[in-house]
Coordinates of C-alpha atoms and ligand atoms in Angstrom, one line a residue:
M1 CA 9.9 -4.4 3.9
T2 CA 10.4 -5.1 0.1
K3 CA 11.6 -2.2 -2.4
D4 CA 7.9 -1.9 -3.3
L5 CA 4.4 -1.9 -2.3
L6 CA 2.4 -4.0 -4.8
S7 CA 0.2 -6.1 -2.7
I8 CA -0.8 -6.6 0.9
A9 CA 0.5 -10.0 0.2
D10 CA 4.2 -8.7 0.0
L11 CA 3.8 -7.5 3.6
T12 CA 4.3 -9.5 6.6
R13 CA 1.8 -9.0 9.5
Q14 CA 4.7 -7.3 11.6
E15 CA 5.2 -4.9 8.7
V16 CA 1.4 -4.0 8.4
D17 CA 1.0 -3.3 12.2
A18 CA 4.1 -1.2 12.1
L19 CA 2.7 1.0 9.3
L20 CA -0.6 1.2 11.2
A21 CA 1.2 2.3 14.4
R22 CA 3.4 4.8 12.6
A23 CA 0.5 6.3 10.5
A24 CA -1.2 6.8 14.0
E25 CA 1.7 8.5 15.2
L26 CA 2.0 10.8 12.1
K27 CA -1.7 11.7 12.3
V28 CA -1.2 12.9 15.9
M29 CA 1.9 14.9 15.0
L30 CA 0.1 16.7 12.2
R31 CA -2.8 17.5 14.4
R32 CA -0.3 18.9 17.0
G33 CA 1.2 20.9 14.0
A34 CA 4.8 19.4 14.4
R35 CA 7.1 19.6 11.7
H36 CA 8.3 16.2 10.2
Q37 CA 10.3 16.5 6.9
P38 CA 12.3 13.2 6.4
L39 CA 11.6 13.4 2.6
V40 CA 13.3 16.8 2.0
G41 CA 14.4 16.8 -1.6
K42 CA 12.8 13.7 -2.5
T43 CA 10.3 13.3 -5.4
L44 CA 7.6 11.1 -6.1
G45 CA 6.3 10.4 -9.5
M46 CA 2.6 9.6 -9.8
I47 CA 1.5 7.8 -12.9
F48 CA -2.2 7.6 -13.5
A49 CA -4.1 5.8 -16.1
K50 CA -7.5 6.2 -14.5
P51 CA -8.8 9.2 -12.7
S52 CA -8.5 9.7 -9.0
T53 CA -9.4 12.2 -6.2
R54 CA -8.4 10.6 -3.0
T55 CA -5.2 8.6 -4.2
R56 CA -3.8 11.6 -6.2
V57 CA -4.7 14.4 -3.6
S58 CA -3.4 12.3 -0.4
F59 CA 0.0 11.1 -2.2
E60 CA 0.7 14.9 -3.2
V61 CA -0.1 16.3 0.2
A62 CA 1.6 13.3 2.3
M63 CA 4.8 14.1 -0.1
V64 CA 4.6 17.8 0.7
Q65 CA 3.9 17.3 4.5
L66 CA 7.0 15.0 4.4
G67 CA 9.0 17.8 2.9
G68 CA 9.1 16.4 -0.6
A69 CA 7.4 17.1 -3.7
A70 CA 5.1 14.9 -6.1
I71 CA 4.6 14.8 -9.9
F72 CA 1.4 14.3 -11.3
L73 CA 1.9 12.1 -14.6
S74 CA -1.0 11.1 -16.8
T75 CA -0.6 8.2 -19.3
Q76 CA -2.3 10.4 -21.6
D77 CA 0.9 12.7 -21.8
L78 CA 3.5 10.5 -21.1
Q79 CA 5.3 8.9 -24.0
L80 CA 4.2 5.4 -22.3
G81 CA 0.7 6.3 -24.0
R82 CA 2.4 6.3 -27.4
G83 CA 4.1 2.9 -27.0
E84 CA 7.3 3.8 -24.9
T85 CA 7.8 0.2 -22.9
I86 CA 7.2 -0.1 -19.3
A87 CA 10.9 -1.0 -18.6
D88 CA 12.4 1.9 -20.6
T89 CA 10.0 4.4 -18.9
A90 CA 11.0 2.5 -15.5
R91 CA 14.8 3.1 -16.1
V92 CA 14.3 6.7 -17.2
L93 CA 12.1 7.6 -14.4
S94 CA 14.3 6.0 -11.8
G95 CA 16.9 8.5 -12.7
Y96 CA 15.0 11.4 -11.9
L97 CA 12.5 10.2 -9.0
D98 CA 12.8 8.9 -5.5
G99 CA 9.8 6.8 -5.8
I100 CA 6.8 6.0 -8.3
M101 CA 3.1 5.6 -7.6
I102 CA 1.0 4.0 -10.4
R103 CA -2.6 3.6 -10.9
T104 CA -3.5 1.4 -14.1
F105 CA -5.2 -1.6 -15.3
A106 CA -3.2 -4.7 -15.2
Q107 CA -1.4 -5.7 -12.0
A108 CA 1.5 -7.2 -14.3
D109 CA 2.2 -3.7 -15.7
V110 CA 2.7 -2.6 -11.9
E111 CA 4.9 -5.5 -11.3
E112 CA 6.8 -4.8 -14.6
L113 CA 7.3 -1.3 -13.5
A114 CA 8.6 -2.3 -10.4
R115 CA 11.1 -4.9 -11.9
W116 CA 12.7 -2.5 -13.8
A117 CA 12.5 0.6 -11.7
S118 CA 15.4 1.0 -9.2
V119 CA 13.1 3.2 -7.2
P120 CA 10.2 1.8 -4.6
V121 CA 7.0 1.5 -6.7
I122 CA 3.8 1.8 -5.1
N123 CA 0.5 0.4 -6.2
G124 CA -1.9 3.2 -6.4
L125 CA -5.0 0.7 -7.6
T126 CA -5.0 -1.8 -10.2
D127 CA -7.8 -4.0 -11.8
L128 CA -6.8 -6.7 -9.4
T129 CA -5.9 -4.9 -6.3
H130 CA -5.7 -1.7 -4.2
P131 CA -3.6 -2.0 -1.4
C132 CA -3.3 1.4 0.0
Q133 CA -7.1 1.5 0.5
I134 CA -7.3 -1.5 2.6
L135 CA -4.0 -0.6 4.7
A136 CA -5.9 2.8 5.4
D137 CA -9.2 1.0 6.1
L138 CA -7.4 -1.1 8.8
L139 CA -6.2 2.0 10.4
T140 CA -9.8 3.3 10.5
I141 CA -11.0 0.2 11.9
T142 CA -8.2 0.0 14.6
E143 CA -9.0 3.6 15.5
H144 CA -12.8 2.6 16.1
R145 CA -12.1 -0.9 17.6
G146 CA -8.8 -0.8 19.0
G147 CA -7.5 -3.5 16.7
Y148 CA -8.6 -5.5 13.8
E149 CA -8.2 -9.1 15.0
Q150 CA -11.7 -9.4 16.7
V151 CA -13.8 -7.8 14.1
K152 CA -15.8 -9.5 11.5
V153 CA -15.8 -7.6 8.0
A154 CA -18.4 -8.1 5.7
Y155 CA -17.6 -7.0 2.1
V156 CA -21.0 -6.9 0.0
G157 CA -20.9 -6.2 -3.6
D158 CA -18.6 -6.8 -6.6
G159 CA -15.7 -9.2 -6.1
N160 CA -13.5 -6.2 -7.2
N161 CA -10.0 -4.9 -6.8
V162 CA -10.9 -3.7 -3.5
C163 CA -12.6 -6.8 -2.6
H164 CA -9.4 -8.7 -3.6
S165 CA -7.2 -6.8 -1.2
W166 CA -9.6 -7.5 1.6
L167 CA -9.4 -10.9 0.9
L168 CA -5.5 -10.9 1.0
A169 CA -5.6 -8.8 4.3
A170 CA -7.8 -11.3 6.0
G171 CA -5.6 -14.0 5.1
L172 CA -2.3 -12.3 6.1
L173 CA -3.8 -10.6 9.3
G174 CA -6.0 -13.3 10.4
F175 CA -9.5 -11.5 10.8
E176 CA -13.0 -12.8 9.9
L177 CA -14.2 -11.8 6.5
A178 CA -17.4 -12.6 4.7
V179 CA -17.8 -11.7 1.1
A180 CA -21.3 -11.5 -0.3
C181 CA -21.5 -11.2 -4.2
P182 CA -24.1 -12.2 -6.8
A183 CA -23.1 -15.4 -9.0
G184 CA -20.8 -14.3 -11.8
Y185 CA -19.4 -11.2 -9.9
R186 CA -17.3 -13.5 -7.2
P187 CA -13.8 -12.4 -6.5
D188 CA -11.1 -14.1 -8.6
P189 CA -10.8 -17.7 -7.3
R190 CA -6.8 -17.4 -7.5
I191 CA -7.2 -14.7 -5.1
V192 CA -9.3 -16.5 -2.9
E193 CA -7.2 -19.4 -2.7
R194 CA -4.1 -17.3 -2.3
A195 CA -5.8 -15.7 0.8
R196 CA -6.9 -18.9 2.4
A197 CA -3.3 -20.2 1.7
L198 CA -2.0 -17.0 3.7
A199 CA -4.0 -17.8 6.8
A200 CA -2.7 -19.5 9.6
P201 CA -4.1 -22.8 10.9
G202 CA -7.1 -22.2 12.9
A203 CA -7.5 -18.4 11.8
P204 CA -10.9 -17.1 11.5
R205 CA -12.9 -18.2 8.3
I206 CA -12.8 -16.4 5.0
T207 CA -16.3 -17.1 3.6
L208 CA -18.1 -16.5 0.2
T209 CA -21.8 -16.4 -0.2
E210 CA -24.6 -14.8 -2.6
D211 CA -26.6 -13.6 0.6
P212 CA -25.7 -10.2 1.8
F213 CA -27.9 -10.9 5.1
E214 CA -25.8 -14.0 6.0
A215 CA -22.5 -11.9 5.2
V216 CA -23.3 -9.0 7.6
K217 CA -24.5 -11.2 10.7
D218 CA -22.7 -10.4 13.5
A219 CA -20.1 -8.1 11.3
G220 CA -18.4 -5.2 12.9
V221 CA -17.7 -3.7 9.6
I222 CA -20.0 -3.4 6.5
Y223 CA -17.9 -2.6 3.6
T224 CA -19.2 -1.8 0.1
D225 CA -17.8 -0.3 -3.4
T226 CA -19.0 0.5 -6.6
W227 CA -20.7 -1.9 -8.8
A228 CA -18.9 -0.7 -11.9
S229 CA -15.3 -0.1 -11.4
M230 CA -13.2 2.1 -13.4
G231 CA -13.1 0.8 -16.9
Q232 CA -16.6 -1.0 -16.5
E233 CA -18.8 1.8 -17.6
R234 CA -20.4 0.3 -20.3
E235 CA -21.7 -2.7 -17.8
H236 CA -23.0 0.0 -15.5
E237 CA -26.8 -0.2 -16.1
A238 CA -26.7 -4.3 -16.3
R239 CA -24.9 -4.2 -13.1
V240 CA -27.2 -2.0 -11.5
Q241 CA -30.0 -4.7 -12.3
V242 CA -28.0 -7.6 -10.9
F243 CA -26.4 -6.0 -7.8
R244 CA -29.7 -4.3 -6.6
P245 CA -30.1 -6.7 -4.0
Y246 CA -26.6 -6.0 -2.5
Q247 CA -27.6 -2.4 -1.8
V248 CA -26.1 -1.2 1.4
N249 CA -29.5 0.2 3.4
R250 CA -31.2 0.6 6.6
S251 CA -32.3 -3.1 6.4
L252 CA -29.0 -4.6 5.6
V253 CA -27.3 -2.4 8.4
E254 CA -29.8 -3.6 11.1
A255 CA -29.1 -7.0 10.2
A256 CA -25.4 -6.5 11.3
R257 CA -24.0 -5.7 15.0
G258 CA -25.7 -3.1 16.6
D259 CA -22.5 -0.9 16.6
A260 CA -21.0 -1.8 13.1
L261 CA -18.9 0.7 11.2
V262 CA -20.2 1.3 7.4
M263 CA -17.2 1.9 5.3
H264 CA -16.6 3.0 1.4
C265 CA -13.5 3.4 -0.4
L266 CA -15.3 5.8 -2.4
P267 CA -16.2 7.4 -4.9
A268 CA -19.8 6.5 -3.7
H269 CA -22.6 5.9 -6.4
R270 CA -25.4 7.2 -3.9
G271 CA -28.5 5.2 -4.5
E272 CA -26.8 2.4 -5.9
E273 CA -24.5 0.4 -3.7
I274 CA -25.4 2.6 -0.6
T275 CA -28.1 4.9 0.3
D276 CA -27.9 8.3 1.2
E277 CA -29.1 7.6 4.6
V278 CA -26.7 5.2 5.3
M279 CA -23.8 7.0 4.1
D280 CA -24.7 10.0 5.8
G281 CA -25.8 8.4 9.1
P282 CA -24.2 7.5 12.4
R283 CA -22.5 4.1 11.5
S284 CA -20.9 5.7 8.5
V285 CA -17.3 6.7 8.9
V286 CA -16.5 7.0 5.1
F287 CA -14.9 10.5 5.4
P288 CA -12.6 9.8 8.3
Q289 CA -11.9 6.7 6.1
A290 CA -10.9 8.8 3.2
E291 CA -8.8 11.1 5.3
N292 CA -6.8 8.0 6.7
R293 CA -5.4 7.4 3.2
L294 CA -2.9 10.5 3.8
H295 CA -1.8 9.2 7.2
L296 CA -1.4 5.8 6.1
Q297 CA 0.5 6.8 2.7
K298 CA 2.7 9.1 4.7
A299 CA 3.9 6.1 6.7
V300 CA 4.3 3.8 3.9
L301 CA 6.5 6.8 2.0
E302 CA 8.4 7.5 4.8
R303 CA 9.1 3.7 5.1
L304 CA 10.0 3.1 1.5
L305 CA 11.6 6.7 0.3
G306 CA 12.9 7.5 3.5
G307 CA 14.2 4.4 4.7
R308 CA 12.5 4.6 8.3
Ligands
CP1 N1 -10.7 5.3 -3.0 C1 -9.8 5.9 -4.0 O1 -8.9 5.1 -4.1 O2 -10.4 7.0 -4.6 P1 -9.8 7.7 -5.8 O3 -10.3 6.9 -7.0 O4 -10.4 8.9 -5.8 O5 -8.2 7.8 -5.7
NVA2 N1 -13.5 -0.7 -7.3 C1 -13.3 0.8 -7.8 C2 -12.4 1.4 -6.6 C3 -12.1 2.9 -6.8 C4 -11.3 3.3 -5.7 C5 -12.7 0.8 -9.0 O1 -11.7 0.3 -9.4 O2 -13.0 1.9 -9.9

């Protein structure tokens, strides 16, 4: 594995499979109460330029469980917020920390941080990608379906960071992905192109459509995310109007396979991209999905900070 985890496309399929297998082992070990502390004495810095519940708490708990410590660093409090450069911040923090997790706006800023940091850098979400989320989601799918290869994933909604990481994952790992987005809210064509370029010849198709019913046909996973991501709050009302036909509700779920899982990276905007009935219904795995962030990220931290 490279020093950093900046995008799913940085990994090989073998590395993804190893992380998923290790995360499953770590989950069993935790359930059994086994002590496993390979990161004693190690510290992860967690830089946040945007809010977070799952990413912040799961990374911090992951470090505690692995025997290390985590420090929450808001960009509002760091000198970074007053103009200290990313390159200088990276070199200073590398003298204290054993790893840096960052959630920010520009993917280029995460890449810049990784370039100057001598310690591993982990992308905890940018406007472009959210790799830890999709890796954890693949763990959830694997737990429920025994693997991800034969599963068709239907991503319904905004062509955003989460959608981009799904595209890259589908290309890298070779599962079928159908993305349904309204016109004007499609994923970045460069990411679509990259995902298709990653795909092996003969791999299942990556398709884009405006029709959510077409996307969910034969799907084993229906996945959605907020219609207005962090930083797009002012577009919220306009987006709700455009995205209404893309709501994951009972009729959309009924158009998928009878055993389709419903997934959402959370936070959910109940009544917008997903109804209460579906989110709290029998097909929903959203809470086990959120828990898996912890287990998957422990595997990532063990690998990048522990050299395992
Ligand atoms: N899914 C996710 O990354 O959630 P947070 O924004 O709460 O970290
Ligand atoms: N697309 C969402 C994901 C939140 C975890 C956002 O960027 O706000």
